[in-house]
Amino acid sequence: MSIWILHLPNALTISRVLMLAPALYFLESKMVVPSLACLILLFLTDFLDGWLARKLDASSALGAVLDPVADKIVTITLFGFFFWKSQIPLAYFALALFRDTAQISAVPILLFFKKIQFQVKPKLIPKIGTALKFLLLGLLASYYLWESLWNPTLFSKTKLLFIFLSSLCEFQILWHFIPRFFAIYRKEHDTFE
């Protein structure tokens, strides 16, 4: 198999982060078609990188770390945009920011400062948490781009439901992540789940 094919999943992961700048530009400019194209590609690459890695038998330790880091960079950036546009409450933004920043910070602390190798094998709740964040971001983007097409009450209730469910996932993820981080830091464990 070609070496290029083996690196395709990681290239897709990196492209997710690189697409943020044009996505934000198009969103801010309310350019509907380019915004949607960038956002759909952003969200699809999250699915495709993992699927291709499994399908091509190209899973790697680097990809296992890159994928969740890319997810967090995307969500921090887009939620920051929507917070700036007063579309999400400070409490939710702070919670999501804290979780994502804590998890991103774990990578250099463990790998570079402590020289500790670890694995990332997310269970169902973190996957659901990421999916809820991406669905919430899609909802926020659709309202931001097509506000006149939305029923304001329906949008508010749907947004609050997603924020509530996502917040539950965020608390549960933090509840498990923080003690696991310290266990890995003390070399008592080697896997984030």
GROMACS .gro file of N, CA and C in nm, residues 23-185:
model
  489
   23ALA      N    1  -1.363   2.896   0.710
   23ALA     CA    2  -1.499   2.878   0.763
   23ALA      C    3  -1.541   3.000   0.844
   24LEU      N    4  -1.452   3.050   0.930
   24LEU     CA    5  -1.484   3.169   1.010
   24LEU      C    6  -1.503   3.293   0.922
   25TYR      N    7  -1.418   3.307   0.823
   25TYR     CA    8  -1.431   3.421   0.732
   25TYR      C    9  -1.567   3.419   0.662
   26PHE      N   10  -1.603   3.302   0.608
   26PHE     CA   11  -1.730   3.291   0.536
   26PHE      C   12  -1.849   3.307   0.630
   27LEU      N   13  -1.838   3.254   0.752
   27LEU     CA   14  -1.947   3.273   0.850
   27LEU      C   15  -1.964   3.421   0.884
   28GLU      N   16  -1.853   3.486   0.917
   28GLU     CA   17  -1.859   3.628   0.953
   28GLU      C   18  -1.916   3.711   0.839
   29SER      N   19  -1.883   3.674   0.717
   29SER     CA   20  -1.932   3.746   0.598
   29SER      C   21  -2.073   3.704   0.559
   30LYS      N   22  -2.128   3.604   0.632
   30LYS     CA   23  -2.260   3.547   0.603
   30LYS      C   24  -2.271   3.500   0.458
   31MET      N   25  -2.162   3.442   0.409
   31MET     CA   26  -2.161   3.383   0.275
   31MET      C   27  -2.208   3.239   0.292
   32VAL      N   28  -2.336   3.216   0.261
   32VAL     CA   29  -2.404   3.091   0.297
   32VAL      C   30  -2.339   2.969   0.233
   33VAL      N   31  -2.325   2.966   0.102
   33VAL     CA   32  -2.275   2.845   0.035
   33VAL      C   33  -2.132   2.812   0.076
   34PRO      N   34  -2.038   2.908   0.072
   34PRO     CA   35  -1.903   2.874   0.117
   34PRO      C   36  -1.898   2.835   0.266
   35SER      N   37  -1.980   2.902   0.349
   35SER     CA   38  -1.984   2.866   0.492
   35SER      C   39  -2.028   2.722   0.510
   36LEU      N   40  -2.136   2.688   0.442
   36LEU     CA   41  -2.187   2.551   0.454
   36LEU      C   42  -2.086   2.450   0.401
   37ALA      N   43  -2.025   2.482   0.288
   37ALA     CA   44  -1.926   2.389   0.232
   37ALA      C   45  -1.813   2.364   0.330
   38CYS      N   46  -1.759   2.471   0.388
   38CYS     CA   47  -1.650   2.456   0.486
   38CYS      C   48  -1.695   2.379   0.609
   39LEU      N   49  -1.810   2.413   0.663
   39LEU     CA   50  -1.857   2.347   0.784
   39LEU      C   51  -1.889   2.200   0.760
   40ILE      N   52  -1.950   2.169   0.647
   40ILE     CA   53  -1.980   2.029   0.615
   40ILE      C   54  -1.850   1.951   0.600
   41LEU      N   55  -1.752   2.010   0.530
   41LEU     CA   56  -1.622   1.942   0.517
   41LEU      C   57  -1.554   1.926   0.652
   42LEU      N   58  -1.562   2.028   0.735
   42LEU     CA   59  -1.506   2.020   0.871
   42LEU      C   60  -1.564   1.901   0.947
   43PHE      N   61  -1.696   1.890   0.946
   43PHE     CA   62  -1.762   1.786   1.022
   43PHE      C   63  -1.744   1.648   0.957
   44LEU      N   64  -1.744   1.643   0.825
   44LEU     CA   65  -1.723   1.514   0.756
   44LEU      C   66  -1.583   1.459   0.779
   45THR      N   67  -1.483   1.546   0.782
   45THR     CA   68  -1.347   1.495   0.803
   45THR      C   69  -1.333   1.430   0.939
   46ASP      N   70  -1.414   1.471   1.037
   46ASP     CA   71  -1.409   1.407   1.168
   46ASP      C   72  -1.453   1.261   1.157
   47PHE      N   73  -1.552   1.235   1.075
   47PHE     CA   74  -1.597   1.098   1.053
   47PHE      C   75  -1.501   1.023   0.961
   48LEU      N   76  -1.463   1.088   0.851
   48LEU     CA   77  -1.384   1.020   0.748
   48LEU      C   78  -1.244   0.979   0.793
   49ASP      N   79  -1.178   1.063   0.874
   49ASP     CA   80  -1.041   1.027   0.912
   49ASP      C   81  -1.037   0.896   0.990
   50GLY      N   82  -1.127   0.881   1.086
   50GLY     CA   83  -1.132   0.757   1.164
   50GLY      C   84  -1.177   0.638   1.081
   51TRP      N   85  -1.278   0.660   0.998
   51TRP     CA   86  -1.329   0.552   0.913
   51TRP      C   87  -1.221   0.504   0.817
   52LEU      N   88  -1.151   0.598   0.753
   52LEU     CA   89  -1.043   0.560   0.661
   52LEU      C   90  -0.929   0.490   0.733
   53ALA      N   91  -0.895   0.538   0.851
   53ALA     CA   92  -0.787   0.475   0.926
   53ALA      C   93  -0.820   0.328   0.954
   54ARG      N   94  -0.946   0.302   0.991
   54ARG     CA   95  -0.985   0.163   1.016
   54ARG      C   96  -0.993   0.083   0.887
   55LYS      N   97  -1.051   0.142   0.783
   55LYS     CA   98  -1.071   0.073   0.655
   55LYS      C   99  -0.938   0.040   0.587
   56LEU      N  100  -0.843   0.133   0.594
   56LEU     CA  101  -0.712   0.114   0.529
   56LEU      C  102  -0.611   0.047   0.622
   57ASP      N  103  -0.655   0.014   0.741
   57ASP     CA  104  -0.565  -0.041   0.843
   57ASP      C  105  -0.446   0.053   0.862
   58ALA      N  106  -0.479   0.183   0.873
   58ALA     CA  107  -0.376   0.287   0.885
   58ALA      C  108  -0.389   0.361   1.018
   59SER      N  109  -0.447   0.294   1.118
   59SER     CA  110  -0.456   0.357   1.251
   59SER      C  111  -0.316   0.375   1.307
   60SER      N  112  -0.297   0.485   1.378
   60SER     CA  113  -0.165   0.513   1.434
   60SER      C  114  -0.180   0.583   1.569
   61ALA      N  115  -0.075   0.576   1.648
   61ALA     CA  116  -0.075   0.646   1.776
   61ALA      C  117  -0.087   0.796   1.753
   62LEU      N  118  -0.019   0.846   1.648
   62LEU     CA  119  -0.027   0.989   1.615
   62LEU      C  120  -0.170   1.028   1.581
   63GLY      N  121  -0.236   0.949   1.499
   63GLY     CA  122  -0.375   0.977   1.462
   63GLY      C  123  -0.469   0.972   1.580
   64ALA      N  124  -0.444   0.879   1.673
   64ALA     CA  125  -0.528   0.867   1.792
   64ALA      C  126  -0.520   0.992   1.880
   65VAL      N  127  -0.406   1.061   1.876
   65VAL     CA  128  -0.389   1.185   1.953
   65VAL      C  129  -0.435   1.305   1.870
   66LEU      N  130  -0.398   1.308   1.741
   66LEU     CA  131  -0.433   1.421   1.654
   66LEU      C  132  -0.583   1.443   1.642
   67ASP      N  133  -0.659   1.335   1.625
   67ASP     CA  134  -0.802   1.348   1.600
   67ASP      C  135  -0.875   1.420   1.714
   68PRO      N  136  -0.861   1.376   1.840
   68PRO     CA  137  -0.931   1.451   1.945
   68PRO      C  138  -0.877   1.593   1.965
   69VAL      N  139  -0.747   1.614   1.940
   69VAL     CA  140  -0.692   1.750   1.952
   69VAL      C  141  -0.755   1.839   1.845
   70ALA      N  142  -0.765   1.788   1.722
   70ALA     CA  143  -0.828   1.865   1.614
   70ALA      C  144  -0.975   1.895   1.648
   71ASP      N  145  -1.046   1.795   1.701
   71ASP     CA  146  -1.185   1.818   1.742
   71ASP      C  147  -1.195   1.934   1.840
   72LYS      N  148  -1.106   1.936   1.936
   72LYS     CA  149  -1.111   2.038   2.040
   72LYS      C  150  -1.074   2.176   1.986
   73ILE      N  151  -0.977   2.181   1.896
   73ILE     CA  152  -0.942   2.309   1.834
   73ILE      C  153  -1.062   2.363   1.755
   74VAL      N  154  -1.129   2.275   1.682
   74VAL     CA  155  -1.246   2.315   1.604
   74VAL      C  156  -1.357   2.366   1.696
   75THR      N  157  -1.388   2.289   1.801
   75THR     CA  158  -1.499   2.329   1.887
   75THR      C  159  -1.468   2.455   1.966
   76ILE      N  160  -1.345   2.467   2.017
   76ILE     CA  161  -1.308   2.588   2.091
   76ILE      C  162  -1.322   2.710   2.000
   77THR      N  163  -1.273   2.699   1.879
   77THR     CA  164  -1.275   2.812   1.786
   77THR      C  165  -1.418   2.849   1.747
   78LEU      N  166  -1.497   2.750   1.707
   78LEU     CA  167  -1.633   2.781   1.663
   78LEU      C  168  -1.723   2.824   1.779
   79PHE      N  169  -1.709   2.760   1.895
   79PHE     CA  170  -1.789   2.807   2.009
   79PHE      C  171  -1.745   2.948   2.050
   80GLY      N  172  -1.616   2.978   2.038
   80GLY     CA  173  -1.569   3.114   2.064
   80GLY      C  174  -1.637   3.214   1.972
   81PHE      N  175  -1.649   3.178   1.845
   81PHE     CA  176  -1.716   3.264   1.748
   81PHE      C  177  -1.862   3.287   1.788
   82PHE      N  178  -1.932   3.176   1.821
   82PHE     CA  179  -2.074   3.190   1.855
   82PHE      C  180  -2.096   3.255   1.991
   83PHE      N  181  -2.001   3.241   2.082
   83PHE     CA  182  -2.010   3.315   2.208
   83PHE      C  183  -1.994   3.465   2.179
   84TRP      N  184  -1.897   3.498   2.096
   84TRP     CA  185  -1.874   3.638   2.057
   84TRP      C  186  -1.998   3.697   1.992
   85LYS      N  187  -2.074   3.612   1.919
   85LYS     CA  188  -2.197   3.657   1.854
   85LYS      C  189  -2.319   3.644   1.946
   86SER      N  190  -2.296   3.618   2.075
   86SER     CA  191  -2.401   3.607   2.177
   86SER      C  192  -2.502   3.496   2.147
   87GLN      N  193  -2.455   3.386   2.091
   87GLN     CA  194  -2.543   3.275   2.058
   87GLN      C  195  -2.542   3.164   2.163
   88ILE      N  196  -2.440   3.162   2.250
   88ILE     CA  197  -2.436   3.061   2.356
   88ILE      C  198  -2.405   3.131   2.488
   89PRO      N  199  -2.454   3.076   2.599
   89PRO     CA  200  -2.430   3.140   2.729
   89PRO      C  201  -2.285   3.121   2.776
   90LEU      N  202  -2.239   3.213   2.856
   90LEU     CA  203  -2.104   3.210   2.910
   90LEU      C  204  -2.077   3.080   2.986
   91ALA      N  205  -2.174   3.034   3.065
   91ALA     CA  206  -2.153   2.913   3.146
   91ALA      C  207  -2.122   2.792   3.057
   92TYR      N  208  -2.196   2.776   2.948
   92TYR     CA  209  -2.169   2.663   2.858
   92TYR      C  210  -2.034   2.680   2.788
   93PHE      N  211  -2.009   2.800   2.740
   93PHE     CA  212  -1.881   2.825   2.672
   93PHE      C  213  -1.764   2.798   2.766
   94ALA      N  214  -1.775   2.844   2.890
   94ALA     CA  215  -1.667   2.822   2.988
   94ALA      C  216  -1.648   2.673   3.016
   95LEU      N  217  -1.757   2.599   3.029
   95LEU     CA  218  -1.748   2.456   3.054
   95LEU      C  219  -1.682   2.383   2.937
   96ALA      N  220  -1.729   2.411   2.816
   96ALA     CA  221  -1.672   2.348   2.698
   96ALA      C  222  -1.525   2.388   2.680
   97LEU      N  223  -1.496   2.514   2.703
   97LEU     CA  224  -1.359   2.563   2.691
   97LEU      C  225  -1.267   2.497   2.794
   98PHE      N  226  -1.315   2.486   2.917
   98PHE     CA  227  -1.235   2.423   3.022
   98PHE      C  228  -1.204   2.278   2.988
   99ARG      N  229  -1.307   2.202   2.947
   99ARG     CA  230  -1.285   2.060   2.914
   99ARG      C  231  -1.188   2.046   2.798
  100ASP      N  232  -1.213   2.119   2.691
  100ASP     CA  233  -1.128   2.105   2.572
  100ASP      C  234  -0.985   2.153   2.599
  101THR      N  235  -0.970   2.263   2.671
  101THR     CA  236  -0.837   2.314   2.703
  101THR      C  237  -0.762   2.218   2.795
  102ALA      N  238  -0.831   2.162   2.892
  102ALA     CA  239  -0.767   2.065   2.982
  102ALA      C  240  -0.718   1.944   2.904
  103GLN      N  241  -0.800   1.896   2.811
  103GLN     CA  242  -0.761   1.778   2.736
  103GLN      C  243  -0.648   1.809   2.637
  104ILE      N  244  -0.654   1.924   2.572
  104ILE     CA  245  -0.545   1.961   2.481
  104ILE      C  246  -0.415   1.980   2.559
  105SER      N  247  -0.423   2.042   2.676
  105SER     CA  248  -0.303   2.066   2.759
  105SER      C  249  -0.239   1.937   2.806
  106ALA      N  250  -0.316   1.833   2.820
  106ALA     CA  251  -0.262   1.705   2.867
  106ALA      C  252  -0.158   1.649   2.770
  107VAL      N  253  -0.175   1.675   2.641
  107VAL     CA  254  -0.084   1.618   2.540
  107VAL      C  255   0.060   1.666   2.560
  108PRO      N  256   0.086   1.798   2.557
  108PRO     CA  257   0.227   1.838   2.576
  108PRO      C  258   0.280   1.808   2.717
  109ILE      N  259   0.193   1.818   2.817
  109ILE     CA  260   0.239   1.790   2.954
  109ILE      C  261   0.289   1.647   2.965
  110LEU      N  262   0.209   1.554   2.915
  110LEU     CA  263   0.246   1.413   2.928
  110LEU      C  264   0.354   1.371   2.828
  111LEU      N  265   0.337   1.409   2.702
  111LEU     CA  266   0.431   1.362   2.600
  111LEU      C  267   0.567   1.431   2.604
  112PHE      N  268   0.567   1.561   2.619
  112PHE     CA  269   0.692   1.636   2.604
  112PHE      C  270   0.762   1.666   2.737
  113PHE      N  271   0.685   1.703   2.839
  113PHE     CA  272   0.747   1.737   2.967
  113PHE      C  273   0.776   1.614   3.052
  114LYS      N  274   0.679   1.525   3.060
  114LYS     CA  275   0.696   1.405   3.142
  114LYS      C  276   0.749   1.285   3.063
  115LYS      N  277   0.747   1.295   2.929
  115LYS     CA  278   0.792   1.184   2.841
  115LYS      C  279   0.714   1.056   2.869
  116ILE      N  280   0.584   1.070   2.888
  116ILE     CA  281   0.497   0.956   2.915
  116ILE      C  282   0.414   0.927   2.790
  117GLN      N  283   0.425   0.806   2.740
  117GLN     CA  284   0.343   0.762   2.628
  117GLN      C  285   0.206   0.722   2.683
  118PHE      N  286   0.102   0.758   2.611
  118PHE     CA  287  -0.032   0.720   2.653
  118PHE      C  288  -0.116   0.690   2.531
  119GLN      N  289  -0.227   0.625   2.554
  119GLN     CA  290  -0.320   0.592   2.447
  119GLN      C  291  -0.449   0.670   2.467
  120VAL      N  292  -0.519   0.690   2.356
  120VAL     CA  293  -0.650   0.753   2.362
  120VAL      C  294  -0.749   0.655   2.300
  121LYS      N  295  -0.839   0.605   2.383
  121LYS     CA  296  -0.942   0.511   2.337
  121LYS      C  297  -1.076   0.556   2.394
  122PRO      N  298  -1.137   0.656   2.327
  122PRO     CA  299  -1.260   0.712   2.384
  122PRO      C  300  -1.375   0.611   2.387
  123LYS      N  301  -1.449   0.617   2.496
  123LYS     CA  302  -1.568   0.533   2.511
  123LYS      C  303  -1.687   0.607   2.451
  124LEU      N  304  -1.805   0.556   2.477
  124LEU     CA  305  -1.925   0.608   2.412
  124LEU      C  306  -1.959   0.752   2.454
  125ILE      N  307  -1.953   0.785   2.582
  125ILE     CA  308  -1.994   0.920   2.628
  125ILE      C  309  -1.909   1.030   2.563
  126PRO      N  310  -1.774   1.018   2.559
  126PRO     CA  311  -1.698   1.123   2.490
  126PRO      C  312  -1.733   1.135   2.341
  127LYS      N  313  -1.764   1.023   2.278
  127LYS     CA  314  -1.805   1.029   2.136
  127LYS      C  315  -1.940   1.098   2.122
  128ILE      N  316  -2.032   1.067   2.212
  128ILE     CA  317  -2.163   1.134   2.211
  128ILE      C  318  -2.144   1.282   2.241
  129GLY      N  319  -2.056   1.315   2.337
  129GLY     CA  320  -2.029   1.455   2.370
  129GLY      C  321  -1.979   1.534   2.251
  130THR      N  322  -1.886   1.475   2.176
  130THR     CA  323  -1.834   1.542   2.056
  130THR      C  324  -1.943   1.555   1.951
  131ALA      N  325  -2.022   1.449   1.932
  131ALA     CA  326  -2.132   1.455   1.834
  131ALA      C  327  -2.232   1.564   1.872
  132LEU      N  328  -2.266   1.574   2.001
  132LEU     CA  329  -2.359   1.678   2.045
  132LEU      C  330  -2.302   1.818   2.021
  133LYS      N  331  -2.172   1.834   2.047
  133LYS     CA  332  -2.109   1.964   2.021
  133LYS      C  333  -2.117   1.999   1.873
  134PHE      N  334  -2.088   1.901   1.786
  134PHE     CA  335  -2.093   1.927   1.642
  134PHE      C  336  -2.237   1.955   1.596
  135LEU      N  337  -2.333   1.883   1.652
  135LEU     CA  338  -2.474   1.910   1.617
  135LEU      C  339  -2.515   2.050   1.664
  136LEU      N  340  -2.473   2.087   1.785
  136LEU     CA  341  -2.502   2.221   1.836
  136LEU      C  342  -2.437   2.327   1.747
  137LEU      N  343  -2.314   2.304   1.707
  137LEU     CA  344  -2.247   2.400   1.617
  137LEU      C  345  -2.321   2.411   1.484
  138GLY      N  346  -2.369   2.298   1.431
  138GLY     CA  347  -2.447   2.301   1.307
  138GLY      C  348  -2.576   2.379   1.325
  139LEU      N  349  -2.642   2.359   1.438
  139LEU     CA  350  -2.764   2.433   1.468
  139LEU      C  351  -2.736   2.583   1.477
  140LEU      N  352  -2.631   2.620   1.550
  140LEU     CA  353  -2.595   2.761   1.565
  140LEU      C  354  -2.561   2.824   1.430
  141ALA      N  355  -2.486   2.750   1.348
  141ALA     CA  356  -2.448   2.803   1.216
  141ALA      C  357  -2.571   2.821   1.127
  142SER      N  358  -2.663   2.724   1.131
  142SER     CA  359  -2.782   2.736   1.046
  142SER      C  360  -2.867   2.856   1.089
  143TYR      N  361  -2.877   2.878   1.219
  143TYR     CA  362  -2.953   2.994   1.267
  143TYR      C  363  -2.881   3.123   1.231
  144TYR      N  364  -2.751   3.125   1.249
  144TYR     CA  365  -2.673   3.245   1.219
  144TYR      C  366  -2.685   3.283   1.071
  145LEU      N  367  -2.684   3.182   0.985
  145LEU     CA  368  -2.688   3.208   0.840
  145LEU      C  369  -2.830   3.229   0.788
  146TRP      N  370  -2.929   3.165   0.851
  146TRP     CA  371  -3.067   3.172   0.802
  146TRP      C  372  -3.164   3.207   0.913
  147GLU      N  373  -3.135   3.306   0.990
  147GLU     CA  374  -3.219   3.342   1.104
  147GLU      C  375  -3.364   3.363   1.065
  148SER      N  376  -3.388   3.423   0.948
  148SER     CA  377  -3.525   3.454   0.906
  148SER      C  378  -3.607   3.328   0.877
  149LEU      N  379  -3.542   3.215   0.854
  149LEU     CA  380  -3.615   3.092   0.824
  149LEU      C  381  -3.652   3.013   0.950
  150TRP      N  382  -3.598   3.051   1.061
  150TRP     CA  383  -3.618   2.977   1.186
  150TRP      C  384  -3.734   3.036   1.266
  151ASN      N  385  -3.807   2.951   1.333
  151ASN     CA  386  -3.902   2.993   1.434
  151ASN      C  387  -3.818   3.018   1.559
  152PRO      N  388  -3.815   3.141   1.612
  152PRO     CA  389  -3.728   3.173   1.725
  152PRO      C  390  -3.751   3.085   1.848
  153THR      N  391  -3.877   3.050   1.876
  153THR     CA  392  -3.906   2.965   1.992
  153THR      C  393  -3.850   2.825   1.971
  154LEU      N  394  -3.870   2.772   1.854
  154LEU     CA  395  -3.818   2.638   1.823
  154LEU      C  396  -3.666   2.637   1.831
  155PHE      N  397  -3.604   2.739   1.776
  155PHE     CA  398  -3.458   2.746   1.782
  155PHE      C  399  -3.409   2.753   1.927
  156SER      N  400  -3.470   2.841   2.008
  156SER     CA  401  -3.426   2.857   2.147
  156SER      C  402  -3.441   2.728   2.227
  157LYS      N  403  -3.554   2.660   2.210
  157LYS     CA  404  -3.577   2.536   2.284
  157LYS      C  405  -3.482   2.426   2.237
  158THR      N  406  -3.459   2.417   2.107
  158THR     CA  407  -3.368   2.315   2.054
  158THR      C  408  -3.226   2.343   2.099
  159LYS      N  409  -3.186   2.469   2.095
  159LYS     CA  410  -3.052   2.507   2.140
  159LYS      C  411  -3.034   2.474   2.288
  160LEU      N  412  -3.132   2.507   2.370
  160LEU     CA  413  -3.123   2.478   2.514
  160LEU      C  414  -3.116   2.328   2.541
  161LEU      N  415  -3.191   2.249   2.464
  161LEU     CA  416  -3.185   2.104   2.479
  161LEU      C  417  -3.045   2.052   2.448
  162PHE      N  418  -2.987   2.097   2.337
  162PHE     CA  419  -2.852   2.054   2.301
  162PHE      C  420  -2.748   2.102   2.404
  163ILE      N  421  -2.763   2.224   2.453
  163ILE     CA  422  -2.670   2.275   2.554
  163ILE      C  423  -2.681   2.193   2.682
  164PHE      N  424  -2.803   2.160   2.723
  164PHE     CA  425  -2.824   2.080   2.843
  164PHE      C  426  -2.760   1.942   2.828
  165LEU      N  427  -2.792   1.873   2.718
  165LEU     CA  428  -2.738   1.738   2.697
  165LEU      C  429  -2.586   1.741   2.683
  166SER      N  430  -2.536   1.839   2.611
  166SER     CA  431  -2.392   1.851   2.594
  166SER      C  432  -2.323   1.882   2.728
  167SER      N  433  -2.386   1.965   2.809
  167SER     CA  434  -2.329   1.997   2.941
  167SER      C  435  -2.321   1.873   3.030
  168LEU      N  436  -2.423   1.789   3.026
  168LEU     CA  437  -2.420   1.663   3.102
  168LEU      C  438  -2.301   1.578   3.059
  169CYS      N  439  -2.281   1.568   2.928
  169CYS     CA  440  -2.166   1.492   2.877
  169CYS      C  441  -2.035   1.556   2.921
  170GLU      N  442  -2.026   1.688   2.913
  170GLU     CA  443  -1.903   1.758   2.952
  170GLU      C  444  -1.867   1.730   3.097
  171PHE      N  445  -1.967   1.737   3.187
  171PHE     CA  446  -1.940   1.710   3.329
  171PHE      C  447  -1.895   1.566   3.350
  172GLN      N  448  -1.962   1.472   3.281
  172GLN     CA  449  -1.927   1.332   3.296
  172GLN      C  450  -1.786   1.306   3.244
  173ILE      N  451  -1.751   1.367   3.131
  173ILE     CA  452  -1.617   1.350   3.073
  173ILE      C  453  -1.511   1.406   3.168
  174LEU      N  454  -1.535   1.525   3.221
  174LEU     CA  455  -1.439   1.584   3.317
  174LEU      C  456  -1.427   1.499   3.443
  175TRP      N  457  -1.538   1.444   3.489
  175TRP     CA  458  -1.539   1.360   3.609
  175TRP      C  459  -1.441   1.243   3.593
  176HIS      N  460  -1.430   1.189   3.471
  176HIS     CA  461  -1.340   1.076   3.445
  176HIS      C  462  -1.202   1.122   3.399
  177PHE      N  463  -1.197   1.232   3.327
  177PHE     CA  464  -1.070   1.276   3.268
  177PHE      C  465  -0.970   1.322   3.375
  178ILE      N  466  -1.015   1.405   3.469
  178ILE     CA  467  -0.921   1.464   3.565
  178ILE      C  468  -0.848   1.359   3.648
  179PRO      N  469  -0.920   1.263   3.710
  179PRO     CA  470  -0.844   1.161   3.785
  179PRO      C  471  -0.758   1.073   3.694
  180ARG      N  472  -0.806   1.048   3.571
  180ARG     CA  473  -0.727   0.965   3.478
  180ARG      C  474  -0.599   1.038   3.439
  181PHE      N  475  -0.607   1.170   3.417
  181PHE     CA  476  -0.488   1.247   3.385
  181PHE      C  477  -0.383   1.230   3.494
  182PHE      N  478  -0.425   1.246   3.620
  182PHE     CA  479  -0.329   1.234   3.730
  182PHE      C  480  -0.277   1.092   3.745
  183ALA      N  481  -0.359   0.993   3.714
  183ALA     CA  482  -0.313   0.853   3.718
  183ALA      C  483  -0.207   0.829   3.610
  184ILE      N  484  -0.228   0.885   3.492
  184ILE     CA  485  -0.128   0.871   3.385
  184ILE      C  486  -0.003   0.951   3.421
  185TYR      N  487  -0.021   1.068   3.478
  185TYR     CA  488   0.091   1.152   3.519
  185TYR      C  489   0.179   1.079   3.622
   0.00000   0.00000   0.00000
